[in-house]
CSV table of C-alpha atoms in Angstrom, one decimal:
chain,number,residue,atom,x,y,z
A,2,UNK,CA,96.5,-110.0,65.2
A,3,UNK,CA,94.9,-111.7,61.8
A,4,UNK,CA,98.2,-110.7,59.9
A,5,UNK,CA,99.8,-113.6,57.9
A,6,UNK,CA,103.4,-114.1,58.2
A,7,UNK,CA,105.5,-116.4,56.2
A,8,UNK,CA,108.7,-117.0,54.6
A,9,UNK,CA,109.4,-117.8,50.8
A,10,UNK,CA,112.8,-118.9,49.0
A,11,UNK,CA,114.1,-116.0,47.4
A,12,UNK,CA,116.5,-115.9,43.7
A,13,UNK,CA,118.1,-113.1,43.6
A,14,UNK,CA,118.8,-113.8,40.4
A,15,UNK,CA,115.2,-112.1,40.0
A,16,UNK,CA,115.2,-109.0,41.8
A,17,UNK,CA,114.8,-106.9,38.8
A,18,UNK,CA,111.0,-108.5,38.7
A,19,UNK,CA,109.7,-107.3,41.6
A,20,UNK,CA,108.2,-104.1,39.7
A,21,UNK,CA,106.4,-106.2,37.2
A,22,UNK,CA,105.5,-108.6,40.0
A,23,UNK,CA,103.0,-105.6,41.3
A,24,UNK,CA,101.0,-105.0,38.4
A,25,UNK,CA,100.0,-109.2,38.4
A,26,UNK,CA,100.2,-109.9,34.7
A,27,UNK,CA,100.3,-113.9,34.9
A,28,UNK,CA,100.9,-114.2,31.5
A,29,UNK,CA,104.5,-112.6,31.3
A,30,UNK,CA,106.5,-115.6,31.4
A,31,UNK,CA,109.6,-113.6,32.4
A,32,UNK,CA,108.0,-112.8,35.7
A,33,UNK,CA,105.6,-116.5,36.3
A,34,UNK,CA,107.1,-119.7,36.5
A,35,UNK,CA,104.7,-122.3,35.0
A,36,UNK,CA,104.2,-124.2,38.4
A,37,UNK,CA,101.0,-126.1,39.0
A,38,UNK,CA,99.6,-126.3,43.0
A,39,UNK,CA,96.3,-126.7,42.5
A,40,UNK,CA,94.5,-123.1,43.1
A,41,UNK,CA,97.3,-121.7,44.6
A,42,UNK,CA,98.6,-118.1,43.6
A,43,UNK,CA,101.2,-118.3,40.8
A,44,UNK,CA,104.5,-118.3,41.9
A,45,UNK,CA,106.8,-115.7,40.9
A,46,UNK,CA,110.1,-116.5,39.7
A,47,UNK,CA,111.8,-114.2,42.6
A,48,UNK,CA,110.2,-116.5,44.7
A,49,UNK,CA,111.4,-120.0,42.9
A,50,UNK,CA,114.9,-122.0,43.6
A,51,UNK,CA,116.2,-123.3,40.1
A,52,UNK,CA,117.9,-125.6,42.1
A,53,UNK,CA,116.2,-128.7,42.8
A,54,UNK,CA,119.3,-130.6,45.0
A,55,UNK,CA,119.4,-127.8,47.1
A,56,UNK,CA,115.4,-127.1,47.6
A,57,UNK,CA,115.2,-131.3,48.8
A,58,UNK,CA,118.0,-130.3,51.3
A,59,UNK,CA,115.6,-127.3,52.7
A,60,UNK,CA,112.9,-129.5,53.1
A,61,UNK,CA,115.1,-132.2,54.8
A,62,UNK,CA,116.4,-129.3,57.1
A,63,UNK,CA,113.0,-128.2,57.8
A,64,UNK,CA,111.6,-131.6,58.7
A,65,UNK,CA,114.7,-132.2,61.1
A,66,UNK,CA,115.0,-128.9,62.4
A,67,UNK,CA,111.6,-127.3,61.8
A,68,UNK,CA,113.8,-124.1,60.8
A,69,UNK,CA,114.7,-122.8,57.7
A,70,UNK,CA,117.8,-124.0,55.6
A,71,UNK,CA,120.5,-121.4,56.1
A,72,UNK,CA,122.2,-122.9,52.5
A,73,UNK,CA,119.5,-120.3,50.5
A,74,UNK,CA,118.0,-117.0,50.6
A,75,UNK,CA,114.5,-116.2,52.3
A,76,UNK,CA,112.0,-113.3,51.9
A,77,UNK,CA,109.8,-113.0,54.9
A,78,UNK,CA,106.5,-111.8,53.8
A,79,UNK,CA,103.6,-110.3,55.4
């Protein structure tokens, strides 16, 4: 069907943002982490974990058991 589907980590900690998420000002810091990736989109902080133990054990889940880490929250996106 063309449609992309995917799932992000989700902090609920930010679900106030997801107003100011819309109107796509990068440069409000409250809203934009300052992650790198190399041409990707910036990363909002609704979508970021703040905790770095926790996001290795997602990817470790993921790589065992190709599905996603039930120990956080996930937005699925289309």
């Amino acid at each position: 069907n063309g449609k992309n589907e995917y799932y992000v980590t989700y902090n609920p900690d930010f679900a106030d943002i997801t107003m100011q998420i819309e109107k796509a000002d990068y440069s409000d810091q409250s809203v934009w982490t300052t992650l790198q990736s190399g041409g990707q989109s910036p990363v909002s902080k609704l979508e970021a974990i703040t905790d770095m133990e926790i996001g290795v054990k997602a990817v470790e889940y993921f790589i065992r058991t190709g599905e996603l880490y039930p120990g956080i929250d996930w937005m699925h996106q289309f």
